[in-house]
Tab-separated table of C-alpha atoms in Angstrom:
chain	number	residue	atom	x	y	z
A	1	UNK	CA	-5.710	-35.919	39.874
A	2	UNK	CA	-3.672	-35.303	37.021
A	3	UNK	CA	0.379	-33.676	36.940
A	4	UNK	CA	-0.927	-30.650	36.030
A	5	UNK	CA	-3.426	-30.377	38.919
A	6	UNK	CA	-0.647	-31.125	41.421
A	7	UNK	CA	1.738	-28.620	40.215
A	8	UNK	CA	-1.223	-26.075	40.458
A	9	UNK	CA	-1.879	-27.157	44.108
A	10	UNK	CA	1.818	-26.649	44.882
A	11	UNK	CA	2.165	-23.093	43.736
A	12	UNK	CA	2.314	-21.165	46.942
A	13	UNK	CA	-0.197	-17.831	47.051
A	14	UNK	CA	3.127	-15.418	45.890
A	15	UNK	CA	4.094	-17.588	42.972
A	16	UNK	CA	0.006	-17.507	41.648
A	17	UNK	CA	0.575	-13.817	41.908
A	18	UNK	CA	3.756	-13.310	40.511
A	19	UNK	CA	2.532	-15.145	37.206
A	20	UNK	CA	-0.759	-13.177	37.328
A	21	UNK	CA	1.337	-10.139	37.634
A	22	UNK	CA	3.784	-11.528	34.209
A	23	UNK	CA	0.333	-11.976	32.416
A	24	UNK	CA	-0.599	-8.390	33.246
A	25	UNK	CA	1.887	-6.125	34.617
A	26	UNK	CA	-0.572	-3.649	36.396
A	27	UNK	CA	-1.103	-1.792	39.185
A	28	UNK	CA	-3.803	-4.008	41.298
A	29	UNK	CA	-1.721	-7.401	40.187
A	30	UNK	CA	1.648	-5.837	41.633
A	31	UNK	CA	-0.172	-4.778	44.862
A	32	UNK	CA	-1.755	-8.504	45.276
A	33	UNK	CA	1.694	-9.756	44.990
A	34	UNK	CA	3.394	-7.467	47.455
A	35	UNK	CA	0.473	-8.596	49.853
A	36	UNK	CA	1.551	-12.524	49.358
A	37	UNK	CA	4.851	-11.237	51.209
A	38	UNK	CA	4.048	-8.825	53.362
A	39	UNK	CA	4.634	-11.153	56.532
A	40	UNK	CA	7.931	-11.682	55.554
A	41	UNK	CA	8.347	-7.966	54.627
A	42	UNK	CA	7.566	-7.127	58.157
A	43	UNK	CA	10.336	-9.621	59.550
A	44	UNK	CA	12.773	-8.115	57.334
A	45	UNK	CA	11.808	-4.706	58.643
A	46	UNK	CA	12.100	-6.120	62.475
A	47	UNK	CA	15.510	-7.391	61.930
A	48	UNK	CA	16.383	-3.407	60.944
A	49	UNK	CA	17.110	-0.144	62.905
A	50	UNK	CA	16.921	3.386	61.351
A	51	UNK	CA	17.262	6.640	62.750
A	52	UNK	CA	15.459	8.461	60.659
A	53	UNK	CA	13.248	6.037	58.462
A	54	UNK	CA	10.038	5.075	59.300
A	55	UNK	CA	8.043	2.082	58.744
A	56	UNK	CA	5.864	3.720	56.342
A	57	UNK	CA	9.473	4.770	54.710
A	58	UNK	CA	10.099	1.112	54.690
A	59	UNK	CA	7.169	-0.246	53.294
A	60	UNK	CA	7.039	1.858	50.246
A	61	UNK	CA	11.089	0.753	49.773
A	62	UNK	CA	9.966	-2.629	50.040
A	63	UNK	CA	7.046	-1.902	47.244
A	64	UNK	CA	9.625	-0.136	45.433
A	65	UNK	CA	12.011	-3.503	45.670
A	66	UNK	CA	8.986	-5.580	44.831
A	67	UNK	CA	8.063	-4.177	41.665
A	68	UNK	CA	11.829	-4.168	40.572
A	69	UNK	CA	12.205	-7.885	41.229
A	70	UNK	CA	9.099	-8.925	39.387
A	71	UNK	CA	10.556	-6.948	36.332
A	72	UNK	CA	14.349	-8.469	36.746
A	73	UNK	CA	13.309	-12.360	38.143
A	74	UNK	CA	13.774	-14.959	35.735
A	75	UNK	CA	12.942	-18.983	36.140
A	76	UNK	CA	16.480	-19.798	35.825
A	77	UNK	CA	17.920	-18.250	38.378
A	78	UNK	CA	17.080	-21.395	40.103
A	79	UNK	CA	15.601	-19.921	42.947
A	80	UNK	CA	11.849	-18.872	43.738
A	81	UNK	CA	10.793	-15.106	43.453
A	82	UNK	CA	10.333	-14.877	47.304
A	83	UNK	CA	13.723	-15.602	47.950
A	84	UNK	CA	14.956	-13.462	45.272
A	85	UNK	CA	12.929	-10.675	46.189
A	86	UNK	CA	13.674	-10.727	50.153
A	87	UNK	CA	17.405	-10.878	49.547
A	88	UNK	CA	16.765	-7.878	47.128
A	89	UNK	CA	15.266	-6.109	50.274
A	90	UNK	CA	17.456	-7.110	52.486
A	91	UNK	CA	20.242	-6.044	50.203
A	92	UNK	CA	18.086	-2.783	49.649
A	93	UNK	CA	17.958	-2.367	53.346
A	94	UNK	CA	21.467	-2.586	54.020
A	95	UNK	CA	22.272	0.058	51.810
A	96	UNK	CA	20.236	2.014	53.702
A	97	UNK	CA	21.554	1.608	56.888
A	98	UNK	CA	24.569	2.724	56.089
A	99	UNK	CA	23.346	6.055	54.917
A	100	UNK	CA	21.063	6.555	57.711
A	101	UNK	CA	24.488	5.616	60.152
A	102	UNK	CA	26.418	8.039	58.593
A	103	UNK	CA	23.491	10.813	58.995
A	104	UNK	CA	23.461	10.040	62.703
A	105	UNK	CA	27.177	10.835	62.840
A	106	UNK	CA	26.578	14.674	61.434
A	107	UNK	CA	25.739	17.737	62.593
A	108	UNK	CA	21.742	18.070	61.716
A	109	UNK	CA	21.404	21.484	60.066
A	110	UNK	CA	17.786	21.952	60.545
A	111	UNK	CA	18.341	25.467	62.108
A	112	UNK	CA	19.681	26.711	59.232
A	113	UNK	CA	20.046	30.207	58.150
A	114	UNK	CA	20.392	30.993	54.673
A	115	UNK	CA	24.125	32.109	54.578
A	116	UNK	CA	24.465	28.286	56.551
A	117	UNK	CA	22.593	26.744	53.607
A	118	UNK	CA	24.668	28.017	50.684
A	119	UNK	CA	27.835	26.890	52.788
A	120	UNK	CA	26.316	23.272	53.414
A	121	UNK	CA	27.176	21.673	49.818
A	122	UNK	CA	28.976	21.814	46.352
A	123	UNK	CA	26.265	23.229	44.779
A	124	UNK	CA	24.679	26.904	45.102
A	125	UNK	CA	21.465	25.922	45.903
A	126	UNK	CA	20.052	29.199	46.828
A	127	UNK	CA	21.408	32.511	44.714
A	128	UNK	CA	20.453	35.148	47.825
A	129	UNK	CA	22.098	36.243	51.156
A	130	UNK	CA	20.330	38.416	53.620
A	131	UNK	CA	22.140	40.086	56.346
A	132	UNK	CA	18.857	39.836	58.432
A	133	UNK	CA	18.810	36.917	60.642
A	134	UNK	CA	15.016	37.109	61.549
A	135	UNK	CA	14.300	37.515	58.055
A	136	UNK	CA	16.206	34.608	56.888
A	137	UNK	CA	14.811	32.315	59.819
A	138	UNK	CA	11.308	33.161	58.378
A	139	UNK	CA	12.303	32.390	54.846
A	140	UNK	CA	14.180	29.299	55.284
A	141	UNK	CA	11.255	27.739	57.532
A	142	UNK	CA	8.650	28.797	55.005
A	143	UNK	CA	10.958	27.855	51.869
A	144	UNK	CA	11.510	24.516	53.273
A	145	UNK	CA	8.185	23.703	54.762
A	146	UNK	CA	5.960	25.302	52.150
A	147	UNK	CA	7.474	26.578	49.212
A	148	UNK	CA	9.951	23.684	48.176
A	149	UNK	CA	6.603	20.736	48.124
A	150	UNK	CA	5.149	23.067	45.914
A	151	UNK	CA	7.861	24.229	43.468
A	152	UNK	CA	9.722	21.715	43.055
A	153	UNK	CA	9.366	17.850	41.378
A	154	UNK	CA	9.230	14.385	44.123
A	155	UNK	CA	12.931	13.984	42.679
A	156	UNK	CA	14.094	17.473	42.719
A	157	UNK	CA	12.507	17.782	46.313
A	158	UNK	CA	14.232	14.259	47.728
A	159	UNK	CA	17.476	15.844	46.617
A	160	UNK	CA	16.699	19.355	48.017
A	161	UNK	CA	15.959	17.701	51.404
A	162	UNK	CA	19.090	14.878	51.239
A	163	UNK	CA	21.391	17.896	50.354
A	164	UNK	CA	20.804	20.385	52.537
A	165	UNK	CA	18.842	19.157	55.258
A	166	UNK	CA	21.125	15.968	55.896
A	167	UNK	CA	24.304	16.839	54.092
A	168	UNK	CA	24.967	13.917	51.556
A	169	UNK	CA	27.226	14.287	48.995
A	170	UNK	CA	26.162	14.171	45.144
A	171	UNK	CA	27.587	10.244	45.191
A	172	UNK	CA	26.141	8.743	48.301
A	173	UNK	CA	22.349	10.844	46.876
A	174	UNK	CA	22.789	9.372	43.360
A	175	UNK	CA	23.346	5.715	45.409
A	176	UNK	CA	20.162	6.146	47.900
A	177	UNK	CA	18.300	7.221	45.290
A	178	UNK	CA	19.242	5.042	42.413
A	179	UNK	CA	19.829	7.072	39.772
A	180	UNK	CA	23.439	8.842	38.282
A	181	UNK	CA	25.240	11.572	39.602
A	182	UNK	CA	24.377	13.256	36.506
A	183	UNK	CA	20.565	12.975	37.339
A	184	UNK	CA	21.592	14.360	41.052
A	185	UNK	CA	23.320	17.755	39.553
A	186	UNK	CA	20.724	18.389	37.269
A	187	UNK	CA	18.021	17.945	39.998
A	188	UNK	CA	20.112	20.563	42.265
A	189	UNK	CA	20.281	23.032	39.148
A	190	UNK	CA	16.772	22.940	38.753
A	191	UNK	CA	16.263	23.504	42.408
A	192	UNK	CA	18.685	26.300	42.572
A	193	UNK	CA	16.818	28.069	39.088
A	194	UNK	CA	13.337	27.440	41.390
A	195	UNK	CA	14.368	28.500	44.565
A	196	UNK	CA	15.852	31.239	43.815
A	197	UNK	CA	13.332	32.475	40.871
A	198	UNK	CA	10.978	32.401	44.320
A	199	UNK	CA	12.824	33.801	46.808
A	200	UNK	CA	13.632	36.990	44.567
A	201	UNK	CA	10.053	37.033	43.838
A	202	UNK	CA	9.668	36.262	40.166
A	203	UNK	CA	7.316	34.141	38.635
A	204	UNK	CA	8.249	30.923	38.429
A	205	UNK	CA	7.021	29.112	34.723
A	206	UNK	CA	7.920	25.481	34.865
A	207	UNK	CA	9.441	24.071	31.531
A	208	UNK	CA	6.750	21.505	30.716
A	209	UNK	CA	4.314	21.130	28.015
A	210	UNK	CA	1.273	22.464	30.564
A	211	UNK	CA	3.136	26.003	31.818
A	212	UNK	CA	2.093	26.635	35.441
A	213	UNK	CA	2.873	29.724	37.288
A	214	UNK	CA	3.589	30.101	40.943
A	215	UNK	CA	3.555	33.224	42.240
A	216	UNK	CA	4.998	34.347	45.728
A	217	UNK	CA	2.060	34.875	48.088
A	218	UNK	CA	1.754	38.593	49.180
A	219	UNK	CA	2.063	39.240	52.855
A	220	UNK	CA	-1.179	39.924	53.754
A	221	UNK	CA	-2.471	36.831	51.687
A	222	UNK	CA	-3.772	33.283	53.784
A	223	UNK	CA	-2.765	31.512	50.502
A	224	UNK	CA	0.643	29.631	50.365
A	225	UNK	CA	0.590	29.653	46.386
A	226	UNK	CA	-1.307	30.761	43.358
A	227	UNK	CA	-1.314	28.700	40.332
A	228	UNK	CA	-2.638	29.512	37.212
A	229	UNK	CA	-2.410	27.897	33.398
């Protein structure tokens, strides 16, 4: 048995996949070498308690982690990538917590009326006020449980949700998220444009290269949307 053979044999199951991954940064190779850690991903996640995270949540931060490590890890950090990618979890994880502790210490909004939801931040989400409290009820609960999934981007919708529905400031969304404030305020001024385009009834023509309308559904209609090129 030659050197080389030995130093094969030693390479644990995660450090065959993190190379395979290096070779060919895919989609198949990255899942393969989240699976080489997933026991120790679930201890991680055992040693945590969120209010309002799932595991599910959890797992797809950890996926989110892995991928991120495999890009950043390099040899001479003198440490393997298992270790550097739990403490990036852990790290990851931490940062979390102390969101979802601070959420637990607010008031949740999820009764919200309209009037209550362009009072909850620093941004005018929502350009319209109706003085009828059924009405707005109705709206908000079909806005935010139908409408915004469908208008709005996975980034523009995480903000919608982290804004209004749990009350976190531009800063503390830019930090769970992981992207600039900048990114945050933009995201909110598309929402607002979206949101309120629908509410008032308008078309809505997203500014992409493929235009798709959404139209308001008409009372009488069992359709939540209608799209159309």
């Amino acid at each position: 048995m030659d050197l080389n053979t030995r130093s094969e044999k030693k390479k644990s199951a995660g450090d065959i996949a993190l190379e395979a991954y290096k070779e060919n940064p895919c989609g198949s190779n990255l899942l393969t070498l989240f699976a080489a850690y997933r026991p120790l991903i679930q201890t991680v996640i055992n040693r945590f308690s969120f209010n309002l995270l799932d595991e599910d949540d959890l797992i797809q931060e950890a996926q989110i982690v892995c991928f991120k490590a495999a890009q950043t890890y390099q040899e001479s950090f003198n440490t393997k990538y298992g270790t550097y990618f739990i403490q990036c979890l852990i790290n990851r994880y931490n940062s979390l917590t102390r969101f979802d502790g601070a959420d637990k210490r607010r008031n949740q909004k999820r009764d919200l009326s309209l009037e209550m939801l362009l009072e909850a931040g620093e941004e005018k989400i929502l350009g319209y006020i109706s003085t009828n409290e059924g009405s707005i009820s109705d709206e908000l609960n079909e806005l935010i449980t139908k409408q915004a999934p469908v208008l709005l981007s996975k980034l523009e919708l995480r903000v919608f949700k982290l804004k209004i529905l749990q009350d976190y400031s531009a800063a503390e969304i830019a930090e769970i998220l992981e992207v600039t404030p900048t990114a945050v305020y933009n995201a909110l001024g598309r929402c607002h444009r979206k949101l309120e385009s629908y509410i008032q009834g308008g078309d809505y023509y997203y500014p992409s290269s493929k235009e798709e309308t959404i139209k308001k559904p008409s009372p009488n209609s069992d359709e939540d949307n209608t799209s159309s090129s």
